[in-house]
Amino acid sequence: MSNLIKETQDNIEFYTDKSTGESGMSVSGLARVCGVNKSSISRLIDSLLHSAPSECLQAFVGKDLTLLRSSSPKVIKDLVCAAVIAHYAMQGNSEAIKYLVATSAIGIRVYIQGITGYTSADKKHQQLRASTIITRRTLTEAMADYITRHNLSKTSKGQWLYKNATDKLYKLLFNHNAKKLKEILGAANPRDFLSLTDLRDLECCENLATRLIDGRDCEPIKAVEAAFNLQLLQVREIETNYLSTTSLEAA
């Protein structure tokens, strides 16, 4: 059970495998959802070893129905749970019908969102944050190469270059150095709490700074400042001009 996350809601036990994301319910939990007793669910699951009592369960005959074979209590896989709920709903069980409608509503929304390409703000933030981690690592490697090329590893400049370059960029973007941002945001890493716009600005500057350091052997702090001036200020000027034009047209 160490690999399973367990949550209990309305006396129903839900589980998710941390390594795969696959989910499931306990036999007793599935019984509550379906409005039947635990022994009924156990008999139904056992019967699927050889045959299916209804068409919606046919695909699971002879298949592995549990999330982890060694787990206790037994956890029934999510897709099997859905089919069992549908089975009892088709028999007119009011509890199963209620749960089937609720889960179907969530399922159809996720399905349509996948087709339309919709991504929630939280997910967008997670994706962009993951991208900025890679960008930051690349910039750090570029600065390390610069330090090596210029024999700065044993100098004060080389030892403080990462911090000073970061503070320079943060001051340009947010008017505060890293330490102050941590205090304001109450976070060990301010980047985890930046808005989508701020993360995009940060990634934009760091990408260009990396190219300047690697491609032109630009001193990192000057590269950061140049990236801010060349890229971000230009983008912000375009945005300002666009908004001004739009406002005039609207007037």
Coordinates of N, CA and C in Angstrom, one line a residue:
M1 N 0.8 -1.2 0.0 CA 0.0 0.0 0.0 C 0.8 1.3 0.0
S2 N 2.2 1.1 0.1 CA 3.0 2.3 0.3 C 3.0 3.1 -1.0
N3 N 2.7 2.5 -2.1 CA 2.7 3.3 -3.4 C 1.3 3.9 -3.7
L4 N 0.4 3.7 -2.8 CA -1.0 4.2 -3.1 C -1.3 5.4 -2.2
I5 N -1.9 6.4 -2.8 CA -2.5 7.5 -2.1 C -3.9 7.2 -1.8
K6 N -4.3 7.3 -0.5 CA -5.7 7.0 -0.1 C -6.4 8.3 0.4
E7 N -7.6 8.4 -0.1 CA -8.5 9.5 0.4 C -9.9 8.9 0.7
T8 N -10.5 9.3 1.8 CA -11.8 8.8 2.1 C -12.8 10.0 2.1
Q9 N -13.9 9.8 1.3 CA -14.9 10.8 1.2 C -16.3 10.2 1.3
D10 N -17.1 10.7 2.2 CA -18.4 10.1 2.4 C -18.3 8.6 2.7
N11 N -17.3 8.2 3.5 CA -17.1 6.8 3.8 C -16.8 5.9 2.6
I12 N -16.3 6.5 1.6 CA -15.9 5.8 0.4 C -14.4 5.9 0.2
E13 N -13.6 4.8 0.1 CA -12.2 4.9 0.0 C -11.8 5.0 -1.5
F14 N -11.0 6.0 -1.8 CA -10.5 6.2 -3.1 C -8.9 6.1 -3.1
Y15 N -8.4 5.5 -4.2 CA -6.9 5.3 -4.2 C -6.3 5.7 -5.5
T16 N -5.1 6.1 -5.5 CA -4.4 6.5 -6.8 C -2.9 5.9 -6.6
D17 N -2.5 5.3 -7.7 CA -1.1 4.8 -7.7 C -0.2 6.0 -8.0
K18 N 0.7 6.3 -7.1 CA 1.6 7.5 -7.3 C 2.5 7.3 -8.5
S19 N 2.9 6.1 -8.9 CA 3.8 5.9 -10.0 C 3.1 5.9 -11.4
T20 N 1.9 5.6 -11.5 CA 1.2 5.5 -12.8 C 0.0 6.5 -12.9
G21 N -0.6 6.9 -11.8 CA -1.8 7.8 -11.9 C -3.1 7.0 -12.0
E22 N -2.9 5.7 -12.1 CA -4.1 4.8 -12.2 C -4.8 4.8 -10.9
S23 N -6.2 4.9 -10.9 CA -6.9 5.0 -9.6 C -7.9 3.9 -9.4
G24 N -8.5 3.8 -8.3 CA -9.5 2.8 -8.0 C -10.2 3.0 -6.7
M25 N -11.1 2.1 -6.4 CA -11.9 2.2 -5.1 C -11.8 0.8 -4.4
S26 N -12.0 0.9 -3.1 CA -12.1 -0.4 -2.3 C -13.4 -1.1 -2.7
V27 N -13.4 -2.4 -2.4 CA -14.7 -3.1 -2.6 C -15.8 -2.6 -1.8
S28 N -15.6 -2.2 -0.6 CA -16.6 -1.7 0.3 C -17.1 -0.3 -0.2
G29 N -16.1 0.5 -0.7 CA -16.4 1.8 -1.3 C -17.3 1.7 -2.5
L30 N -16.9 0.8 -3.4 CA -17.6 0.6 -4.6 C -19.0 0.1 -4.3
A31 N -19.2 -0.7 -3.3 CA -20.5 -1.2 -2.9 C -21.4 -0.1 -2.4
R32 N -20.8 0.8 -1.7 CA -21.6 2.0 -1.2 C -22.1 2.9 -2.4
V33 N -21.2 3.1 -3.3 CA -21.5 3.9 -4.5 C -22.7 3.2 -5.3
C34 N -22.6 1.9 -5.4 CA -23.6 1.1 -6.2 C -24.9 0.8 -5.4
G35 N -24.9 1.1 -4.1 CA -26.1 0.9 -3.3 C -26.4 -0.5 -3.0
V36 N -25.3 -1.4 -3.0 CA -25.4 -2.8 -2.7 C -24.5 -3.1 -1.5
N37 N -24.6 -4.4 -1.0 CA -23.6 -4.8 0.0 C -22.3 -5.2 -0.5
K38 N -21.3 -5.3 0.4 CA -20.0 -5.6 -0.1 C -19.9 -7.0 -0.7
S39 N -20.6 -8.0 -0.1 CA -20.6 -9.3 -0.7 C -21.1 -9.4 -2.1
S40 N -22.1 -8.6 -2.4 CA -22.6 -8.5 -3.8 C -21.5 -8.1 -4.8
I41 N -20.7 -7.1 -4.4 CA -19.6 -6.7 -5.3 C -18.5 -7.8 -5.4
S42 N -18.2 -8.4 -4.2 CA -17.2 -9.5 -4.2 C -17.6 -10.6 -5.1
R43 N -18.9 -11.0 -5.1 CA -19.4 -12.1 -6.0 C -19.3 -11.7 -7.4
L44 N -19.7 -10.4 -7.7 CA -19.6 -9.9 -9.1 C -18.2 -9.9 -9.6
I45 N -17.2 -9.4 -8.8 CA -15.8 -9.4 -9.2 C -15.3 -10.8 -9.5
D46 N -15.7 -11.7 -8.6 CA -15.2 -13.1 -8.7 C -15.8 -13.8 -10.0
S47 N -17.1 -13.4 -10.3 CA -17.7 -14.0 -11.5 C -17.1 -13.6 -12.8
L48 N -16.4 -12.4 -12.8 CA -15.7 -11.9 -14.0 C -14.5 -12.7 -14.4
L49 N -14.1 -13.7 -13.6 CA -13.0 -14.6 -13.9 C -13.4 -15.4 -15.1
H50 N -14.7 -15.7 -15.3 CA -15.2 -16.6 -16.3 C -16.3 -16.0 -17.2
S51 N -17.1 -15.1 -16.7 CA -18.2 -14.6 -17.5 C -18.7 -13.3 -17.0
A52 N -19.5 -12.6 -17.8 CA -19.9 -11.2 -17.5 C -21.5 -11.3 -17.3
P53 N -22.0 -10.7 -16.3 CA -23.5 -10.7 -16.1 C -24.2 -9.7 -17.0
S54 N -23.4 -8.7 -17.6 CA -24.0 -7.8 -18.5 C -23.0 -7.3 -19.5
E55 N -23.4 -6.7 -20.6 CA -22.6 -6.4 -21.7 C -21.5 -5.4 -21.3
C56 N -21.8 -4.4 -20.4 CA -20.9 -3.4 -20.1 C -19.7 -4.0 -19.3
L57 N -19.8 -5.2 -18.8 CA -18.7 -5.8 -18.1 C -17.9 -6.8 -18.9
Q58 N -18.4 -7.1 -20.1 CA -17.8 -8.1 -21.0 C -16.3 -7.9 -21.2
A59 N -15.8 -6.7 -21.3 CA -14.4 -6.4 -21.6 C -13.5 -6.8 -20.5
F60 N -14.0 -7.1 -19.3 CA -13.2 -7.3 -18.2 C -13.1 -8.8 -17.8
V61 N -13.7 -9.6 -18.5 CA -13.7 -11.1 -18.2 C -12.3 -11.6 -18.3
G62 N -11.9 -12.3 -17.3 CA -10.6 -12.9 -17.3 C -9.4 -12.0 -17.1
K63 N -9.7 -10.7 -16.9 CA -8.6 -9.7 -16.8 C -8.3 -9.4 -15.4
D64 N -7.2 -8.7 -15.2 CA -6.7 -8.3 -13.8 C -7.6 -7.1 -13.4
L65 N -8.3 -7.2 -12.4 CA -9.3 -6.2 -12.0 C -8.8 -5.3 -10.9
T66 N -7.7 -5.6 -10.2 CA -7.3 -4.9 -9.1 C -6.1 -4.0 -9.4
L67 N -6.0 -2.9 -8.6 CA -4.9 -2.0 -8.8 C -3.5 -2.6 -8.5
L68 N -3.4 -3.2 -7.3 CA -2.2 -3.9 -6.9 C -2.6 -5.2 -6.3
R69 N -2.1 -6.3 -6.8 CA -2.5 -7.6 -6.4 C -2.2 -7.8 -4.9
S70 N -1.1 -7.2 -4.5 CA -0.7 -7.5 -3.1 C -1.3 -6.5 -2.1
S71 N -2.2 -5.6 -2.6 CA -2.7 -4.6 -1.7 C -3.8 -5.2 -0.8
S72 N -4.0 -4.6 0.4 CA -5.1 -5.0 1.3 C -5.6 -3.7 2.0
P73 N -6.8 -3.3 1.8 CA -7.9 -4.1 1.2 C -7.7 -4.1 -0.4
K74 N -8.5 -5.0 -1.0 CA -8.5 -5.1 -2.5 C -9.0 -3.8 -3.1
V75 N -8.2 -3.2 -4.1 CA -8.6 -2.0 -4.7 C -9.0 -2.3 -6.2
I76 N -10.2 -2.0 -6.5 CA -10.7 -2.3 -7.9 C -10.3 -1.1 -8.8
K77 N -9.8 -1.5 -10.0 CA -9.3 -0.4 -10.9 C -10.5 0.5 -11.4
D78 N -10.1 1.7 -11.7 CA -11.1 2.8 -12.0 C -12.0 2.4 -13.1
L79 N -11.5 1.9 -14.2 CA -12.3 1.5 -15.4 C -13.3 0.4 -15.0
V80 N -12.8 -0.5 -14.2 CA -13.7 -1.6 -13.8 C -14.8 -1.0 -12.9
C81 N -14.5 -0.1 -12.0 CA -15.5 0.6 -11.1 C -16.5 1.2 -12.0
A82 N -16.1 1.9 -13.0 CA -17.1 2.6 -13.9 C -18.0 1.6 -14.5
A83 N -17.5 0.5 -15.0 CA -18.4 -0.5 -15.6 C -19.3 -1.2 -14.6
V84 N -18.8 -1.4 -13.4 CA -19.7 -2.0 -12.3 C -20.8 -1.0 -12.0
I85 N -20.5 0.3 -11.9 CA -21.5 1.3 -11.6 C -22.6 1.3 -12.7
A86 N -22.1 1.3 -13.9 CA -23.0 1.3 -15.1 C -23.9 0.0 -15.0
H87 N -23.3 -1.1 -14.7 CA -24.1 -2.4 -14.6 C -25.2 -2.2 -13.6
Y88 N -25.0 -1.7 -12.4 CA -26.1 -1.6 -11.4 C -27.0 -0.4 -11.8
A89 N -26.5 0.6 -12.5 CA -27.4 1.7 -12.9 C -28.4 1.2 -14.0
M90 N -27.9 0.3 -14.8 CA -28.8 -0.3 -15.8 C -29.9 -1.2 -15.2
Q91 N -29.7 -1.6 -14.0 CA -30.7 -2.4 -13.3 C -31.7 -1.5 -12.5
G92 N -31.5 -0.2 -12.6 CA -32.4 0.7 -12.0 C -32.0 1.1 -10.6
N93 N -30.8 0.8 -10.1 CA -30.3 1.1 -8.8 C -30.1 2.6 -8.7
S94 N -30.9 3.3 -7.8 CA -30.9 4.8 -7.8 C -29.5 5.3 -7.4
E95 N -28.8 4.7 -6.4 CA -27.5 5.1 -6.0 C -26.5 5.1 -7.1
A96 N -26.5 4.0 -7.8 CA -25.6 3.8 -9.0 C -25.9 4.8 -10.1
I97 N -27.2 5.0 -10.3 CA -27.6 6.0 -11.4 C -27.0 7.4 -11.0
K98 N -27.2 7.8 -9.7 CA -26.8 9.1 -9.3 C -25.3 9.2 -9.5
Y99 N -24.5 8.2 -9.1 CA -23.1 8.3 -9.2 C -22.6 8.2 -10.7
L100 N -23.3 7.5 -11.5 CA -23.0 7.4 -12.9 C -23.2 8.7 -13.6
V101 N -24.2 9.4 -13.3 CA -24.5 10.7 -13.9 C -23.4 11.7 -13.4
A102 N -23.0 11.7 -12.2 CA -22.0 12.6 -11.6 C -20.6 12.4 -12.3
T103 N -20.2 11.1 -12.4 CA -18.9 10.8 -12.9 C -18.9 11.0 -14.5
S104 N -20.0 10.7 -15.1 CA -20.1 10.9 -16.6 C -19.9 12.4 -16.9
A105 N -20.5 13.3 -16.1 CA -20.4 14.7 -16.3 C -19.0 15.2 -16.3
I106 N -18.2 14.7 -15.3 CA -16.8 15.0 -15.2 C -16.0 14.4 -16.4
G107 N -16.3 13.2 -16.7 CA -15.6 12.5 -17.8 C -15.9 13.2 -19.2
I108 N -17.1 13.6 -19.5 CA -17.4 14.2 -20.8 C -16.7 15.6 -20.9
R109 N -16.6 16.3 -19.7 CA -16.0 17.6 -19.7 C -14.5 17.4 -20.1
V110 N -13.8 16.5 -19.4 CA -12.4 16.3 -19.6 C -12.2 15.8 -21.1
Y111 N -13.1 15.0 -21.6 CA -13.0 14.5 -23.0 C -13.1 15.6 -24.0
I112 N -14.0 16.5 -23.8 CA -14.2 17.6 -24.7 C -13.0 18.6 -24.6
Q113 N -12.6 18.8 -23.4 CA -11.4 19.7 -23.2 C -10.2 19.2 -23.9
G114 N -10.0 17.9 -23.9 CA -8.9 17.3 -24.6 C -9.0 17.5 -26.1
I115 N -10.2 17.4 -26.6 CA -10.3 17.7 -28.1 C -10.1 19.1 -28.4
T116 N -10.7 20.0 -27.6 CA -10.6 21.5 -27.9 C -9.2 22.1 -27.5
G117 N -8.4 21.3 -26.8 CA -7.1 21.8 -26.4 C -7.1 22.7 -25.2
Y118 N -8.2 22.7 -24.5 CA -8.3 23.6 -23.3 C -7.4 23.1 -22.2
T119 N -6.7 24.1 -21.6 CA -5.8 23.8 -20.4 C -6.1 24.7 -19.3
S120 N -6.3 24.2 -18.1 CA -6.7 25.1 -17.0 C -5.5 26.0 -16.6
A121 N -5.8 27.1 -15.9 CA -4.7 28.0 -15.6 C -3.6 27.3 -14.7
D122 N -4.1 26.5 -13.8 CA -3.1 25.7 -12.9 C -2.2 24.9 -13.8
K123 N -2.8 24.2 -14.7 CA -2.0 23.3 -15.6 C -1.0 24.1 -16.4
K124 N -1.5 25.2 -17.0 CA -0.6 26.0 -17.7 C 0.6 26.5 -16.9
H125 N 0.3 26.9 -15.6 CA 1.3 27.4 -14.8 C 2.3 26.2 -14.5
Q126 N 1.8 25.0 -14.3 CA 2.7 23.9 -14.0 C 3.6 23.6 -15.2
Q127 N 3.0 23.7 -16.4 CA 3.8 23.4 -17.6 C 4.9 24.5 -17.9
L128 N 4.5 25.7 -17.7 CA 5.4 26.8 -17.9 C 6.5 26.8 -16.8
R129 N 6.1 26.5 -15.6 CA 7.1 26.4 -14.5 C 8.1 25.3 -14.8
A130 N 7.7 24.2 -15.3 CA 8.6 23.1 -15.7 C 9.5 23.6 -16.8
S131 N 9.0 24.3 -17.7 CA 9.8 24.9 -18.8 C 10.9 25.8 -18.3
T132 N 10.5 26.7 -17.3 CA 11.5 27.7 -16.8 C 12.6 27.0 -16.0
I133 N 12.3 25.8 -15.4 CA 13.3 25.1 -14.7 C 14.4 24.6 -15.7
I134 N 14.0 24.2 -16.9 CA 15.0 23.8 -17.9 C 15.8 25.0 -18.4
T135 N 15.1 26.1 -18.6 CA 15.7 27.3 -19.1 C 16.7 27.8 -18.1
R136 N 16.4 27.8 -16.8 CA 17.3 28.2 -15.7 C 18.5 27.3 -15.7
R137 N 18.3 26.0 -15.8 CA 19.4 25.1 -15.8 C 20.4 25.4 -17.0
T138 N 19.8 25.7 -18.1 CA 20.6 26.0 -19.3 C 21.4 27.3 -19.1
L139 N 20.8 28.3 -18.5 CA 21.5 29.5 -18.2 C 22.6 29.3 -17.2
T140 N 22.3 28.5 -16.2 CA 23.4 28.2 -15.2 C 24.6 27.5 -15.8
E141 N 24.3 26.6 -16.8 CA 25.4 25.9 -17.5 C 26.2 26.9 -18.3
A142 N 25.5 27.8 -18.9 CA 26.2 28.8 -19.8 C 27.1 29.7 -18.9
M143 N 26.6 30.1 -17.7 CA 27.4 30.9 -16.8 C 28.6 30.1 -16.3
A144 N 28.4 28.8 -16.1 CA 29.5 27.9 -15.6 C 30.6 27.8 -16.7
D145 N 30.2 27.7 -18.0 CA 31.1 27.7 -19.1 C 31.9 29.0 -19.2
Y146 N 31.2 30.1 -19.0 CA 31.8 31.4 -19.0 C 32.9 31.5 -17.9
I147 N 32.5 31.1 -16.7 CA 33.5 31.1 -15.6 C 34.8 30.3 -16.0
T148 N 34.5 29.1 -16.6 CA 35.7 28.3 -17.0 C 36.5 28.9 -18.0
R149 N 35.8 29.5 -19.1 CA 36.6 30.1 -20.2 C 37.5 31.3 -19.7
H150 N 37.0 32.0 -18.7 CA 37.7 33.2 -18.2 C 38.4 33.0 -16.9
N151 N 38.6 31.7 -16.5 CA 39.4 31.3 -15.3 C 38.9 32.1 -14.1
L152 N 37.6 32.1 -13.9 CA 37.0 32.9 -12.7 C 36.6 32.0 -11.6
S153 N 36.8 30.7 -11.6 CA 36.3 29.8 -10.6 C 36.8 30.1 -9.2
K154 N 38.0 30.6 -9.1 CA 38.6 30.9 -7.8 C 38.6 32.4 -7.4
T155 N 37.9 33.1 -8.2 CA 37.8 34.6 -7.9 C 36.4 34.9 -7.3
S156 N 36.4 36.0 -6.6 CA 35.1 36.5 -6.0 C 34.1 36.7 -7.0
K157 N 34.4 37.2 -8.2 CA 33.5 37.5 -9.3 C 32.8 36.1 -9.7
G158 N 33.6 35.1 -9.9 CA 33.1 33.8 -10.3 C 32.2 33.2 -9.3
Q159 N 32.6 33.3 -8.0 CA 31.9 32.6 -7.0 C 30.5 33.3 -6.7
W160 N 30.4 34.6 -7.0 CA 29.1 35.3 -6.8 C 28.4 35.6 -8.1
L161 N 28.8 35.0 -9.2 CA 28.2 35.4 -10.5 C 26.8 34.9 -10.6
Y162 N 26.5 33.7 -10.2 CA 25.1 33.2 -10.3 C 24.2 34.0 -9.5
K163 N 24.5 34.3 -8.3 CA 23.7 35.1 -7.4 C 23.5 36.5 -8.0
N164 N 24.6 37.2 -8.3 CA 24.5 38.5 -8.8 C 23.7 38.7 -10.1
A165 N 23.9 37.7 -11.0 CA 23.2 37.7 -12.3 C 21.7 37.6 -12.0
T166 N 21.3 36.6 -11.1 CA 19.9 36.4 -10.7 C 19.3 37.7 -10.1
D167 N 20.0 38.3 -9.2 CA 19.5 39.5 -8.5 C 19.3 40.6 -9.5
K168 N 20.2 40.7 -10.5 CA 20.1 41.7 -11.5 C 18.9 41.6 -12.3
L169 N 18.6 40.3 -12.7 CA 17.4 40.1 -13.5 C 16.1 40.3 -12.7
Y170 N 16.1 39.9 -11.5 CA 15.0 40.0 -10.6 C 14.7 41.5 -10.4
K171 N 15.7 42.3 -10.2 CA 15.5 43.7 -10.0 C 15.0 44.4 -11.2
L172 N 15.4 44.0 -12.4 CA 14.9 44.6 -13.6 C 13.5 44.2 -13.9
L173 N 13.1 42.9 -13.6 CA 11.8 42.5 -13.8 C 10.8 42.8 -12.7
F174 N 11.2 42.7 -11.4 CA 10.3 42.8 -10.3 C 10.7 43.9 -9.3
N175 N 11.7 44.6 -9.6 CA 12.2 45.7 -8.7 C 12.7 45.2 -7.3
H176 N 13.0 43.9 -7.2 CA 13.5 43.3 -5.9 C 14.5 42.2 -6.2
N177 N 15.5 42.0 -5.3 CA 16.4 40.9 -5.5 C 15.8 39.6 -5.0
A178 N 16.5 38.5 -5.2 CA 15.9 37.2 -4.8 C 15.5 37.1 -3.4
K179 N 16.3 37.6 -2.5 CA 16.1 37.5 -1.1 C 14.8 38.3 -0.7
K180 N 14.6 39.5 -1.3 CA 13.4 40.3 -1.0 C 12.2 39.6 -1.5
L181 N 12.3 39.1 -2.7 CA 11.1 38.4 -3.3 C 10.7 37.2 -2.5
K182 N 11.7 36.5 -1.9 CA 11.3 35.4 -1.0 C 10.5 35.9 0.2
E183 N 10.9 37.0 0.7 CA 10.2 37.6 1.9 C 8.8 38.0 1.5
I184 N 8.7 38.7 0.4 CA 7.4 39.2 -0.1 C 6.4 38.0 -0.4
L185 N 6.9 37.0 -1.1 CA 6.0 35.9 -1.5 C 6.0 34.8 -0.4
G186 N 6.8 34.9 0.6 CA 6.8 33.9 1.6 C 7.2 32.5 1.1
A187 N 8.1 32.4 0.1 CA 8.4 31.2 -0.5 C 9.9 31.0 -0.6
A188 N 10.3 29.7 -0.5 CA 11.8 29.4 -0.7 C 12.2 29.6 -2.1
N189 N 11.4 29.4 -3.1 CA 11.7 29.7 -4.5 C 10.6 30.6 -5.0
P190 N 10.8 31.9 -5.2 CA 9.8 32.8 -5.7 C 9.2 32.4 -7.0
R191 N 9.9 31.7 -7.9 CA 9.4 31.3 -9.2 C 8.1 30.4 -9.1
D192 N 8.0 29.7 -8.0 CA 6.8 28.8 -7.8 C 5.5 29.6 -7.6
F193 N 5.7 30.9 -7.3 CA 4.5 31.7 -7.0 C 4.4 32.9 -8.0
L194 N 5.2 33.0 -9.0 CA 5.0 34.0 -10.0 C 3.8 33.8 -10.9
S195 N 3.3 34.8 -11.4 CA 2.1 34.7 -12.3 C 2.6 34.2 -13.7
L196 N 1.7 33.8 -14.5 CA 2.0 33.3 -15.9 C 2.8 34.3 -16.7
T197 N 2.3 35.6 -16.6 CA 3.0 36.7 -17.3 C 4.4 36.9 -16.8
D198 N 4.6 36.8 -15.5 CA 6.0 37.0 -14.9 C 6.9 35.9 -15.3
L199 N 6.3 34.6 -15.3 CA 7.1 33.5 -15.7 C 7.6 33.5 -17.1
R200 N 6.6 34.0 -18.0 CA 7.0 34.1 -19.4 C 8.1 35.2 -19.6
D201 N 7.9 36.3 -18.9 CA 9.0 37.3 -19.0 C 10.3 36.8 -18.6
L202 N 10.3 36.1 -17.5 CA 11.5 35.6 -16.9 C 12.2 34.6 -17.9
E203 N 11.4 33.7 -18.4 CA 11.9 32.7 -19.4 C 12.5 33.3 -20.6
C204 N 11.7 34.3 -21.1 CA 12.1 35.1 -22.3 C 13.5 35.7 -22.1
C205 N 13.7 36.4 -21.0 CA 15.0 37.0 -20.7 C 16.1 36.0 -20.5
E206 N 15.9 34.9 -19.8 CA 16.9 33.9 -19.6 C 17.3 33.2 -20.8
N207 N 16.4 33.0 -21.7 CA 16.7 32.3 -23.0 C 17.6 33.2 -23.8
L208 N 17.3 34.5 -23.9 CA 18.2 35.4 -24.7 C 19.5 35.6 -24.0
A209 N 19.5 35.7 -22.7 CA 20.8 35.8 -22.0 C 21.7 34.7 -22.2
T210 N 21.1 33.5 -22.2 CA 21.9 32.3 -22.5 C 22.6 32.3 -23.9
R211 N 21.8 32.8 -24.9 CA 22.3 32.9 -26.2 C 23.5 33.9 -26.3
L212 N 23.3 35.0 -25.6 CA 24.3 36.0 -25.6 C 25.6 35.5 -24.9
I213 N 25.5 34.8 -23.9 CA 26.7 34.3 -23.1 C 27.4 33.2 -24.0
D214 N 26.6 32.3 -24.5 CA 27.2 31.2 -25.3 C 27.7 31.6 -26.7
G215 N 26.8 32.4 -27.3 CA 27.1 32.8 -28.7 C 28.1 33.9 -28.9
R216 N 28.1 34.9 -27.9 CA 28.9 36.1 -28.1 C 29.9 36.3 -26.9
D217 N 29.9 35.3 -26.0 CA 30.8 35.4 -24.9 C 30.5 36.6 -24.1
C218 N 29.3 37.0 -24.0 CA 28.9 38.2 -23.2 C 29.0 37.9 -21.7
E219 N 29.5 38.9 -21.0 CA 29.6 38.8 -19.5 C 28.1 38.6 -19.0
P220 N 27.9 37.5 -18.1 CA 26.5 37.2 -17.7 C 25.6 38.3 -17.2
I221 N 26.2 39.2 -16.3 CA 25.3 40.2 -15.8 C 24.9 41.2 -16.9
K222 N 25.9 41.5 -17.8 CA 25.6 42.4 -18.9 C 24.6 41.7 -19.9
A223 N 24.8 40.3 -20.0 CA 23.9 39.6 -20.9 C 22.4 39.6 -20.4
V224 N 22.3 39.5 -19.1 CA 20.9 39.6 -18.5 C 20.3 41.0 -18.7
E225 N 21.1 42.0 -18.5 CA 20.6 43.4 -18.7 C 20.3 43.6 -20.2
A226 N 21.1 43.1 -21.1 CA 20.9 43.3 -22.5 C 19.6 42.5 -23.0
A227 N 19.5 41.3 -22.4 CA 18.3 40.5 -22.7 C 17.0 41.2 -22.3
F228 N 17.0 41.8 -21.2 CA 15.9 42.6 -20.7 C 15.6 43.7 -21.6
N229 N 16.6 44.5 -22.0 CA 16.4 45.7 -22.8 C 16.0 45.3 -24.2
L230 N 16.7 44.3 -24.8 CA 16.5 43.9 -26.2 C 15.1 43.2 -26.4
Q231 N 14.8 42.3 -25.5 CA 13.7 41.5 -25.7 C 12.4 42.0 -25.0
L232 N 12.5 42.1 -23.7 CA 11.3 42.4 -23.0 C 10.8 43.8 -23.2
L233 N 11.6 44.8 -23.2 CA 11.2 46.1 -23.4 C 10.6 46.3 -24.7
Q234 N 11.1 45.6 -25.7 CA 10.5 45.7 -27.1 C 9.1 45.1 -27.1
V235 N 9.0 43.9 -26.4 CA 7.7 43.3 -26.3 C 6.7 44.2 -25.6
R236 N 7.1 44.8 -24.5 CA 6.2 45.6 -23.8 C 5.8 46.9 -24.6
E237 N 6.7 47.4 -25.4 CA 6.5 48.5 -26.2 C 5.4 48.2 -27.3
I238 N 5.6 47.0 -27.9 CA 4.6 46.5 -28.9 C 3.2 46.4 -28.2
E239 N 3.2 45.8 -27.0 CA 1.9 45.6 -26.3 C 1.2 47.0 -26.0
T240 N 2.1 48.0 -25.6 CA 1.5 49.3 -25.3 C 1.0 50.0 -26.5
N241 N 1.7 49.9 -27.6 CA 1.3 50.5 -28.9 C 0.0 49.8 -29.4
Y242 N -0.1 48.5 -29.2 CA -1.3 47.8 -29.7 C -2.5 48.2 -28.9
L243 N -2.3 48.3 -27.5 CA -3.4 48.7 -26.7 C -3.9 50.1 -26.9
S244 N -2.9 51.0 -27.2 CA -3.2 52.4 -27.5 C -4.0 52.5 -28.8
T245 N -3.6 51.7 -29.8 CA -4.3 51.7 -31.1 C -5.7 51.2 -31.0
T246 N -5.8 50.1 -30.2 CA -7.1 49.5 -30.0 C -8.1 50.5 -29.3
S247 N -7.5 51.2 -28.3 CA -8.3 52.2 -27.6 C -8.8 53.3 -28.5
L248 N -7.9 53.8 -29.4 CA -8.3 54.9 -30.3 C -9.4 54.4 -31.3
E249 N -9.2 53.2 -31.7 CA -10.2 52.6 -32.7 C -11.6 52.5 -32.0
A250 N -11.5 52.1 -30.7 CA -12.8 51.9 -30.0 C -13.5 53.2 -29.8
A251 N -12.7 54.3 -29.6 CA -13.2 55.6 -29.3 C -13.8 56.2 -30.6

